Tab-separated table of C-alpha atoms in Angstrom:
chain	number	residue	atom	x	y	z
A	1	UNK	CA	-26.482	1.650	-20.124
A	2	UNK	CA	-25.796	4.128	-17.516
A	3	UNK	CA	-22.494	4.829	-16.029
A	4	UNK	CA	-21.247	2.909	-13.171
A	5	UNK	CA	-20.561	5.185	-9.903
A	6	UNK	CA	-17.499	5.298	-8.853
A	7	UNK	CA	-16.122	7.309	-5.949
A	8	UNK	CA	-12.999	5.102	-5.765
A	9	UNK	CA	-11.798	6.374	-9.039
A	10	UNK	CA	-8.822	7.931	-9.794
A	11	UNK	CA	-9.446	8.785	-12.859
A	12	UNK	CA	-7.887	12.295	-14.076
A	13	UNK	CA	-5.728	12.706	-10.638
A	14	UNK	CA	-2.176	12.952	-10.266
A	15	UNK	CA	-0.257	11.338	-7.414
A	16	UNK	CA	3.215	11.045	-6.431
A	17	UNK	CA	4.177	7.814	-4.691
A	18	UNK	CA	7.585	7.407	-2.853
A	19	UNK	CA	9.406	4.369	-2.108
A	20	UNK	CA	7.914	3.128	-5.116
A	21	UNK	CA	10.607	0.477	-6.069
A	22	UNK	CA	9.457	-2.107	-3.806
A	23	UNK	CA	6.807	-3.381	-1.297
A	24	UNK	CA	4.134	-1.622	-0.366
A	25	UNK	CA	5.046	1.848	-2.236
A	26	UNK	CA	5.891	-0.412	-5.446
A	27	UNK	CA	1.796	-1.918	-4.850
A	28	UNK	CA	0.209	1.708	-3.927
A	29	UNK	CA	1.664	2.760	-7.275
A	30	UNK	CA	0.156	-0.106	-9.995
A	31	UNK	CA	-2.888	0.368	-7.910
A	32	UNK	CA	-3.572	3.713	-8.459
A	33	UNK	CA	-2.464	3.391	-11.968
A	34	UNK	CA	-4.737	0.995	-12.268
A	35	UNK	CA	-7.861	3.388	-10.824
A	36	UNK	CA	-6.938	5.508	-13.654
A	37	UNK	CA	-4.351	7.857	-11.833
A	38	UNK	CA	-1.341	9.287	-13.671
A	39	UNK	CA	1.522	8.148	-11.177
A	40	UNK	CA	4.973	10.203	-10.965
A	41	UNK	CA	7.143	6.765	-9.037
A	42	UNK	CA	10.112	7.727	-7.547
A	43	UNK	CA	12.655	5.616	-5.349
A	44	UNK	CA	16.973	5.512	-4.831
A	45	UNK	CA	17.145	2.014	-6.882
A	46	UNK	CA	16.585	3.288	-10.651
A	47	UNK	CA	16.441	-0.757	-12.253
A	48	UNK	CA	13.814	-1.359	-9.561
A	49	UNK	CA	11.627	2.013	-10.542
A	50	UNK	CA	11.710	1.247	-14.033
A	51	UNK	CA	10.753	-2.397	-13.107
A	52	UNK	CA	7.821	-1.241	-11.211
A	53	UNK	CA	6.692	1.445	-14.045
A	54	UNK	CA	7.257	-1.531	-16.506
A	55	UNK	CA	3.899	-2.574	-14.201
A	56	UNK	CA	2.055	-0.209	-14.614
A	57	UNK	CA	-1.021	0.976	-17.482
A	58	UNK	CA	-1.313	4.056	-18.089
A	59	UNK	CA	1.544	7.181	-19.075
A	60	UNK	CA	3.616	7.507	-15.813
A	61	UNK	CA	6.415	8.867	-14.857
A	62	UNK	CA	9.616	7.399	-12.914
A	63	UNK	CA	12.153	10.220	-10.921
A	64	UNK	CA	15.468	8.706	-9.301
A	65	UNK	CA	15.549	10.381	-5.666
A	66	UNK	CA	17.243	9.535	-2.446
A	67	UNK	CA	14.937	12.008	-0.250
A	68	UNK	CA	17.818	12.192	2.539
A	69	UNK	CA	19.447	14.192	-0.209
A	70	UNK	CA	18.488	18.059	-0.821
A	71	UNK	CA	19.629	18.396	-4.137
A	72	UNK	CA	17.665	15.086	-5.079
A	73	UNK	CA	14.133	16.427	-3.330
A	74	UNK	CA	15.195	19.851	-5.481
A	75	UNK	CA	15.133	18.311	-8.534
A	76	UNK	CA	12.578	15.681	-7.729
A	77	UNK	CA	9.740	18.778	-7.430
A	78	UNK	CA	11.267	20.747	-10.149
A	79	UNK	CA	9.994	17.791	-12.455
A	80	UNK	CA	6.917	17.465	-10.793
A	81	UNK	CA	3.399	18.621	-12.667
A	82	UNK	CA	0.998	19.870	-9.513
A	83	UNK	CA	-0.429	16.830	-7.372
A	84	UNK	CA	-3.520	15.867	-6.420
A	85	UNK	CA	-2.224	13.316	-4.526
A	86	UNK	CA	0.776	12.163	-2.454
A	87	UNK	CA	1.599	9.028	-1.135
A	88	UNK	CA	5.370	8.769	1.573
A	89	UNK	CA	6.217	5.681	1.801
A	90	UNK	CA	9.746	5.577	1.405
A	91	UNK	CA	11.219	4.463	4.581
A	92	UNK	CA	13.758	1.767	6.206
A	93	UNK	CA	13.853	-0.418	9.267
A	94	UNK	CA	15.581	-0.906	12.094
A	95	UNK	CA	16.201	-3.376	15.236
A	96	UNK	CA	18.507	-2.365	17.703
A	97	UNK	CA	18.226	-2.980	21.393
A	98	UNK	CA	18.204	0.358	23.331
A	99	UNK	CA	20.942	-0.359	25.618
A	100	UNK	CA	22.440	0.119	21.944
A	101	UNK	CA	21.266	3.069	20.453
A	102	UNK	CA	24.360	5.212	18.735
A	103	UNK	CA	23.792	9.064	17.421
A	104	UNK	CA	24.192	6.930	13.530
A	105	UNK	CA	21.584	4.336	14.509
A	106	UNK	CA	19.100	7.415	15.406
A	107	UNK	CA	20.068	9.218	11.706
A	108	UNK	CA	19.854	6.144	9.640
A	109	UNK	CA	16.203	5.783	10.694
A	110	UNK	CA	14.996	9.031	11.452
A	111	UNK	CA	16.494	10.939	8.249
A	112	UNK	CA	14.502	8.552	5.832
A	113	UNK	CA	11.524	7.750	8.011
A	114	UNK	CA	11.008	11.370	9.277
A	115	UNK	CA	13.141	14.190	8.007
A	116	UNK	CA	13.175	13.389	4.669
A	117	UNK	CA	9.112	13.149	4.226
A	118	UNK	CA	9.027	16.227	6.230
A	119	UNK	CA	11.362	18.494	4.092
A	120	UNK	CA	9.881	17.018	0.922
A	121	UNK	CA	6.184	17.945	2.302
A	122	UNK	CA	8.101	21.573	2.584
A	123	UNK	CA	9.174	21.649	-1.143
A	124	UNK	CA	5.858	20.717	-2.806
A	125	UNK	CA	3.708	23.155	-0.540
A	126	UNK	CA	6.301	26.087	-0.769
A	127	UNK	CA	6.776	25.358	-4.917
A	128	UNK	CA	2.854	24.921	-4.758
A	129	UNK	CA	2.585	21.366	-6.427
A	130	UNK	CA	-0.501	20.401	-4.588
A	131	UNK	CA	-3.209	21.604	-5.856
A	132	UNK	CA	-6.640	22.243	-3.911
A	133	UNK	CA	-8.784	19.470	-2.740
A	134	UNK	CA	-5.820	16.905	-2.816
A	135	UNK	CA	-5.100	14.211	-0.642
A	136	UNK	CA	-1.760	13.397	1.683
A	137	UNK	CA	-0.865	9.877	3.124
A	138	UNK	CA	1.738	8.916	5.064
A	139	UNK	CA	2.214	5.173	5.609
A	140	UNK	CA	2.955	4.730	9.329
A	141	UNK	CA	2.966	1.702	11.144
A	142	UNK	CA	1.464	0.451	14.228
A	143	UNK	CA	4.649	0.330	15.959
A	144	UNK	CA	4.270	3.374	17.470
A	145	UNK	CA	1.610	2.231	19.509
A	146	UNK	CA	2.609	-1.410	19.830
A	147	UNK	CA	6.088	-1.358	21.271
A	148	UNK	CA	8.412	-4.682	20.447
A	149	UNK	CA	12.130	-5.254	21.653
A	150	UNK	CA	14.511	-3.618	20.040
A	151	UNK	CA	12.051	-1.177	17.569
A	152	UNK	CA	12.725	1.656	19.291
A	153	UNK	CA	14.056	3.626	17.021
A	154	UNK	CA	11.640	2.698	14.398
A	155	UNK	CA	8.678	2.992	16.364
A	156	UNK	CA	10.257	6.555	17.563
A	157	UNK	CA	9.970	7.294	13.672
A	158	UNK	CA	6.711	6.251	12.898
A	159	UNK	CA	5.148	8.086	15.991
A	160	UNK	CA	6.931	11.132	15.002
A	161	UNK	CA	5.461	11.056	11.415
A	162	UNK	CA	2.012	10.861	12.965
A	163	UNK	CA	2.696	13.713	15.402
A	164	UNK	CA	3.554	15.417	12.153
A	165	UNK	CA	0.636	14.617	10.081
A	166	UNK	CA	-1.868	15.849	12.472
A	167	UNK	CA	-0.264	19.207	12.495
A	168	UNK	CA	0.159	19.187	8.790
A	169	UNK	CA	-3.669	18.381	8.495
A	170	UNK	CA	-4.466	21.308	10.572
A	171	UNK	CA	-2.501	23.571	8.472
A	172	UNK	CA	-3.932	22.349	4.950
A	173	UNK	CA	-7.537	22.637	5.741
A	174	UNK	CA	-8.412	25.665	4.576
A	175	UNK	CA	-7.410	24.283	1.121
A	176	UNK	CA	-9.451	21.206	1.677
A	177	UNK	CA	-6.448	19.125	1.326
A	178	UNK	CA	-6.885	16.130	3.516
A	179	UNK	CA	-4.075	14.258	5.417
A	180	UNK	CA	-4.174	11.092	6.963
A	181	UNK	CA	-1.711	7.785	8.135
A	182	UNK	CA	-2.287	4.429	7.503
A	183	UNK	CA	-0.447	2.118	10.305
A	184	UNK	CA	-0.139	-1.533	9.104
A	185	UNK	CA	0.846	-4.275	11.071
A	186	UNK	CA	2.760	-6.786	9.823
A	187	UNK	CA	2.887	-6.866	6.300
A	188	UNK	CA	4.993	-9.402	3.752
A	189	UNK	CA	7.928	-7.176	2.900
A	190	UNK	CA	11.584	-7.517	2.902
A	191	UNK	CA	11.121	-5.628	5.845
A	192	UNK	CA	9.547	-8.103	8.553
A	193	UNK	CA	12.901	-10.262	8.114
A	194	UNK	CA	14.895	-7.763	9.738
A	195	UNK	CA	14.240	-8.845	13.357
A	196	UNK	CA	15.454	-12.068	12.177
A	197	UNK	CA	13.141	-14.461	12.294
A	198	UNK	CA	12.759	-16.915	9.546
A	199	UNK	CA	9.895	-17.386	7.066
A	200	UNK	CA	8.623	-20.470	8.869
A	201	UNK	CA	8.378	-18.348	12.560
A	202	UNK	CA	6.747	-15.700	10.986
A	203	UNK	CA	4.040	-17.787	9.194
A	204	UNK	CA	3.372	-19.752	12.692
A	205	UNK	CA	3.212	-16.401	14.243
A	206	UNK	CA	0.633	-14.845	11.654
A	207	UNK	CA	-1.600	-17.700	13.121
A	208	UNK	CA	-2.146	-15.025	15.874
A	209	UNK	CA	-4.056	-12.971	13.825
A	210	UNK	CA	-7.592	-13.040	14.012
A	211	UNK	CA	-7.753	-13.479	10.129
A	212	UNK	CA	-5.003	-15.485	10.366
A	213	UNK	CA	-2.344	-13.911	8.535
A	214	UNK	CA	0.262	-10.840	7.637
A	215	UNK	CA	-1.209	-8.409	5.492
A	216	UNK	CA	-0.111	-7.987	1.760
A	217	UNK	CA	1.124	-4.584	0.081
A	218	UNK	CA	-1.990	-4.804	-1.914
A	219	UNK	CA	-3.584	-4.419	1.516
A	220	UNK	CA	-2.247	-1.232	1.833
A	221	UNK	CA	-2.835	0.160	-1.522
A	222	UNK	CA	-6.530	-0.729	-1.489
A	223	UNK	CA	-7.186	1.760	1.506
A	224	UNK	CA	-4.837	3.761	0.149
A	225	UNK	CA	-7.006	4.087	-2.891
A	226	UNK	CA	-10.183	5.217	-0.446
A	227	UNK	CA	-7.796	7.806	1.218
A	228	UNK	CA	-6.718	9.312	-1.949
A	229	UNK	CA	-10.132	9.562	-3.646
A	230	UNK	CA	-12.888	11.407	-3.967
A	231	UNK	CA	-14.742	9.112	-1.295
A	232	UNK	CA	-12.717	9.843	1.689
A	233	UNK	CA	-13.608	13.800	1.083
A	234	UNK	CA	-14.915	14.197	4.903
A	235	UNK	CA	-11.637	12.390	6.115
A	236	UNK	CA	-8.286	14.395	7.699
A	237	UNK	CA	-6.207	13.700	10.755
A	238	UNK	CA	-6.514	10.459	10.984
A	239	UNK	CA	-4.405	7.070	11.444
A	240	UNK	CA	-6.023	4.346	10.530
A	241	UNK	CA	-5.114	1.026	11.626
A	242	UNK	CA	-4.541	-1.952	9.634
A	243	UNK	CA	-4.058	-4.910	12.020
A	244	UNK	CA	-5.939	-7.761	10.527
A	245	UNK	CA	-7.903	-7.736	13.567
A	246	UNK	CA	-4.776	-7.559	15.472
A	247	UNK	CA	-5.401	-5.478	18.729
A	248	UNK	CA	-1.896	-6.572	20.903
A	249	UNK	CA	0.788	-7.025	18.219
């Protein structure tokens, strides 16, 4: 029988996924393993890495990091083998009303969510871990384009990351290495309790949704898949949004 065709596959790649302990990094990291990657995981909570390697087929790797740290993205690339893929996800929330905003509300956010992607995108391209032909993703969110009370700092974050990634994209074409955002809505993480709502008000408000409901992490890591494989070759620069149907949000 002839071999299936595949473009999704992942098969013989090697990707990096941050934030990998829980939610949505945790899901973009079994699925990948899962389309036959080799997965390097890496996330600050060590018990929760090794419970999300414990996850996944296939001979990964797990790297303690906290990327706000130097020394920690230092020896985080020093154990890396060269990339052909790289997924940030690692990132935090935040809800704070604006007539709020402290200098320490604007660093807790924008160090993990911004600074620390950046300055780890510097060490792998200056200690040339990605190879040719690979494929960048930053998960973003559709709050920077969807502004809600008291996200501004987050939102700030997220639209910074895509400013970023544009630029990035421009610079890594010549190597055909693509780079592109995906900008969920909501999605069922630890994440979309922080504005305080309970589970009960957030299920009657996924009723909004034209597919009626949040998305899932798996969500995520199935477009993720298409952005890091072979069948999104032709695709760099872009944000792609993943609403649900969700145009207001």
């Amino acid at each position: 029988m002839a071999e299936v065709f595949n473009p999704f596959s992942l098969q013989g790649k090697t990707i990096l996924v941050t934030g990998a302990s829980a939610g949505i990094g945790k899901a973009i990291a079994i699925a990948c393993a899962r389309m036959g990657a080799r997965v390097v995981v890496t996330a600050r909570n060590e018990a929760r890495l090794e419970a999300t390697l414990a996850e996944m087929p296939g001979d990964n790797l797990a790297v303690k990091a906290d990327l706000t740290v130097a020394a920690d993205i230092d020896a985080l690339v020093a154990a890396l083998p060269t990339l052909d893929g790289v997924v940030q996800c690692a990132g935090v929330g935040s809800r704070v009303p604006c007539k709020m905003i402290s200098a320490a509300d604007i660093a807790e956010v924008m160090q993990p969510n911004f600074q620390a992607p950046v300055l780890l995108q510097t060490a792998l391209l200056q200690a040339r871990k990605i190879n040719k032909e690979a494929s960048i993703v930053f998960i973003a969110s559709r709050a920077a384009n969807a502004p809600s009370k008291g996200n501004a700092v987050y939102s700030a974050s997220k639209g910074a990351i895509l400013s970023y990634a544009k630029c990035l994209a421009l610079e890594l074409a010549p190597r055909l290495i693509r780079v592109n955002c995906i900008c969920p809505a909501m999605v069922w993480t630890n994440l979309i309790f922080e504005g305080g709502l309970t589970e009960e008000d957030l299920h009657t408000e996924e009723q909004k949704y034209p597919l009626k409901r949040y998305g899932k992490p798996e969500d995520v890591a199935n477009l993720c898949i298409y952005l890091l494989s072979d069948a999104s070759t032709w695709m760099t620069g872009s944000a792609i949004d993943l609403t649900g149907g969700a145009r207001e949000l």
